[in-house]
Amino acid sequence: MVDTEKIRKRGRPRAFDREAALETARSLFHAHGYEGVGVAALAEAMGINPPSLYAAFGCKAALYDEVLARYDAAAAPLHALMQLGADPAVTLPQLLREAAHIYAADPQMAGCLVLEGARSADPDAACRARNWLDLGRGRIRDFIACTHPQKADVVADYVAAVMSGMSADARAGHPPERLAAIADMAALAIRAMLAPTPA
Amino acid sequence: MVDTEKIRKRGRPRAFDREAALETARSLFHAHGYEGVGVAALAEAMGINPPSLYAAFGCKAALYDEVLARYDAAAAPLHALMQLGADPAVTLPQLLREAAHIYAADPQMAGCLVLEGARSADPDAACRARNWLDLGRGRIRDFIACTHPQKADVVADYVAAVMSGMSADARAGHPPERLAAIADMAALAIRAMLAPTPA
DNA sequence: CATTTTATATAGCGGTCGGTACATAATTCT
DNA sequence: AGAATTATGTACCGACCGCTATATAAAATG
């Protein structure tokens, strides 16, 4: 095996767990949004000082980007729903229901981190979040394209829009059942759109 | 007629047009969001100094609330679509298409001022925007309840969620046609849900 | 006229923002 | 043992935040 073990670098070793710090940042960003959390609050929650944060992550936006990457990776089980051979008319409604449940499950971290970040007033944060959002939408599109190449773009846009609306409702404090009802109604359009040769 | 004319009050008269100032504020809030515009920038765009702004509007959040009220009033033509006797299965798709067009028409003021404000990280601004949002959602619900009382809540939530998603897409720079396609697909669920006695 | 009332402009309040200069501590390399 | 490299804590930067104290100017009222 190639030794990809953590080979000690040359200077003073970092005194905090980088992954744990990212997890702390994720929690704060999820609870208060990108602009709702300052660097000082992030550093304090991590148990470090601002210079250590900047040395480890570069700048606030770069830290945010790493958090988004981890968030995207953690959503792998959701992406796993969309497997080759699966029927989008069945899977996408499941995806919406899952999202509805996740978004409203924990009121302290309501909504989707990426979707909410994509609406940030900070252009840097919004741009980075939208990159991850486009990536996720691309996954949905490609999944649909396997069976319905013509409608893949529209349906992917639609699914993303519904998820964005549910995320906003979750942040407004709406209960899970209310989001689930939206997801189920949205599924009607998906099934109608993806019906086997409607004409 | 009762003289509701502008009777000169007792002190030094205001040196700027209050309505024009509100319109300026609306434009700035619409372009950059509540937190993206500072009081200094608002005052400068109005051609006044901060103390005059505070004397006229109270505080930033109160000014924002007045702007939202004007925005809601300006949307009266949209609300007029939902008239007594109209068929929700026809009117709501029209509403979504109109919204899609309006949201993406001017890239400098993309999306819905109320829907975007409802996601603000500032709790005061978000609360005020959500009040106006609930009012608008109530209008949709009441309109649906005329013909489909059982499904009014769900369908209203769904329509609002789709509009919220379209608003986010508009702010991300998506072209009007892309939003319109989402609106049209969303209409499928509305017609399916409101179909005349499907069983 | 003087008084009262309201709006204005200047200047600045305390606080937070993202980010850093600096000296020091801890580690590896020579 | 040094030298080189990296991380850390203290203390602070200028810029902006929402907001206001103060004095003055412009109007109605007496």
Coordinates of C-alpha atoms in Angstrom, one line a residue, chain A residues 32-33 35-36 115-116 118-119 121 130 133-134 137 154-155 157-169 171-174 178 181-182 185-190 192-194, chain B residues 32-33 35-36 115-116 118-119 121 130 133-134 137 154-155 157-169 171-174 178 181-182 185-190 192-194:
Chain A
H32 CA -27.9 31.0 11.3
G33 CA -26.9 31.1 7.6
E35 CA -24.2 35.9 7.0
G36 CA -25.7 35.2 10.3
L115 CA -30.3 25.9 -1.2
E116 CA -30.3 28.5 1.5
A118 CA -27.6 29.9 -2.8
R119 CA -29.8 32.8 -1.8
A121 CA -26.8 38.3 -0.2
R130 CA -24.8 27.7 -6.4
L133 CA -26.5 23.4 -6.2
D134 CA -25.9 23.0 -9.9
R137 CA -29.3 19.4 -10.0
V154 CA -37.4 20.7 -17.0
V155 CA -38.1 18.0 -14.4
D157 CA -35.4 22.3 -12.5
Y158 CA -38.9 21.6 -11.2
V159 CA -37.7 19.2 -8.5
A160 CA -35.0 21.6 -7.4
A161 CA -37.5 24.5 -7.3
V162 CA -39.9 22.5 -5.1
M163 CA -37.0 21.5 -2.8
S164 CA -36.0 25.2 -2.5
G165 CA -39.6 26.1 -1.6
M166 CA -39.8 23.4 1.0
S167 CA -36.5 24.5 2.4
A168 CA -37.8 28.0 2.8
D169 CA -40.9 26.7 4.5
R171 CA -36.8 27.7 7.9
A172 CA -40.1 29.5 8.5
G173 CA -40.9 26.8 11.0
H174 CA -43.5 24.8 9.2
R178 CA -46.9 20.3 6.0
A181 CA -48.0 17.3 1.8
I182 CA -46.2 19.7 -0.6
M185 CA -48.6 17.1 -4.3
A186 CA -45.5 18.0 -6.3
A187 CA -45.1 14.3 -7.1
L188 CA -48.4 14.5 -9.1
A189 CA -46.7 16.7 -11.6
I190 CA -43.7 14.4 -11.8
A192 CA -47.9 13.3 -15.0
M193 CA -44.8 14.5 -16.8
L194 CA -43.1 11.2 -16.8
Chain B
H32 CA -29.6 43.6 -2.8
G33 CA -31.9 42.2 -0.1
E35 CA -29.2 42.8 4.7
G36 CA -27.4 43.8 1.6
L115 CA -40.5 35.6 -0.5
E116 CA -36.8 36.6 -0.5
A118 CA -38.9 35.8 4.4
R119 CA -35.5 34.0 4.2
A121 CA -31.1 36.0 8.4
R130 CA -43.4 36.3 6.6
L133 CA -46.2 36.1 2.9
D134 CA -48.8 34.5 5.1
R137 CA -50.9 32.7 1.0
V154 CA -52.3 22.0 0.7
V155 CA -52.6 23.6 -2.7
D157 CA -48.8 25.8 0.4
Y158 CA -47.8 24.1 -2.8
V159 CA -48.3 27.2 -5.0
A160 CA -46.4 29.3 -2.5
A161 CA -43.5 26.8 -2.4
V162 CA -43.2 26.7 -6.2
M163 CA -43.2 30.5 -6.3
S164 CA -40.5 30.5 -3.7
G165 CA -38.4 28.1 -5.7
M166 CA -38.9 30.2 -8.8
S167 CA -38.0 33.3 -7.0
A168 CA -34.7 31.7 -5.9
D169 CA -34.0 30.6 -9.5
R171 CA -32.2 35.5 -8.3
A172 CA -29.7 32.9 -9.5
G173 CA -30.0 34.5 -12.9
H174 CA -32.2 31.8 -14.6
R178 CA -36.7 28.4 -17.6
A181 CA -41.2 25.8 -17.8
I182 CA -41.2 25.2 -14.1
M185 CA -44.9 21.7 -15.0
A186 CA -46.1 22.8 -11.6
A187 CA -49.5 23.4 -13.1
L188 CA -49.8 19.7 -13.8
A189 CA -50.0 18.9 -10.1
I190 CA -52.6 21.7 -9.6
A192 CA -54.4 16.8 -11.1
M193 CA -55.2 17.8 -7.5
L194 CA -58.2 19.9 -8.5

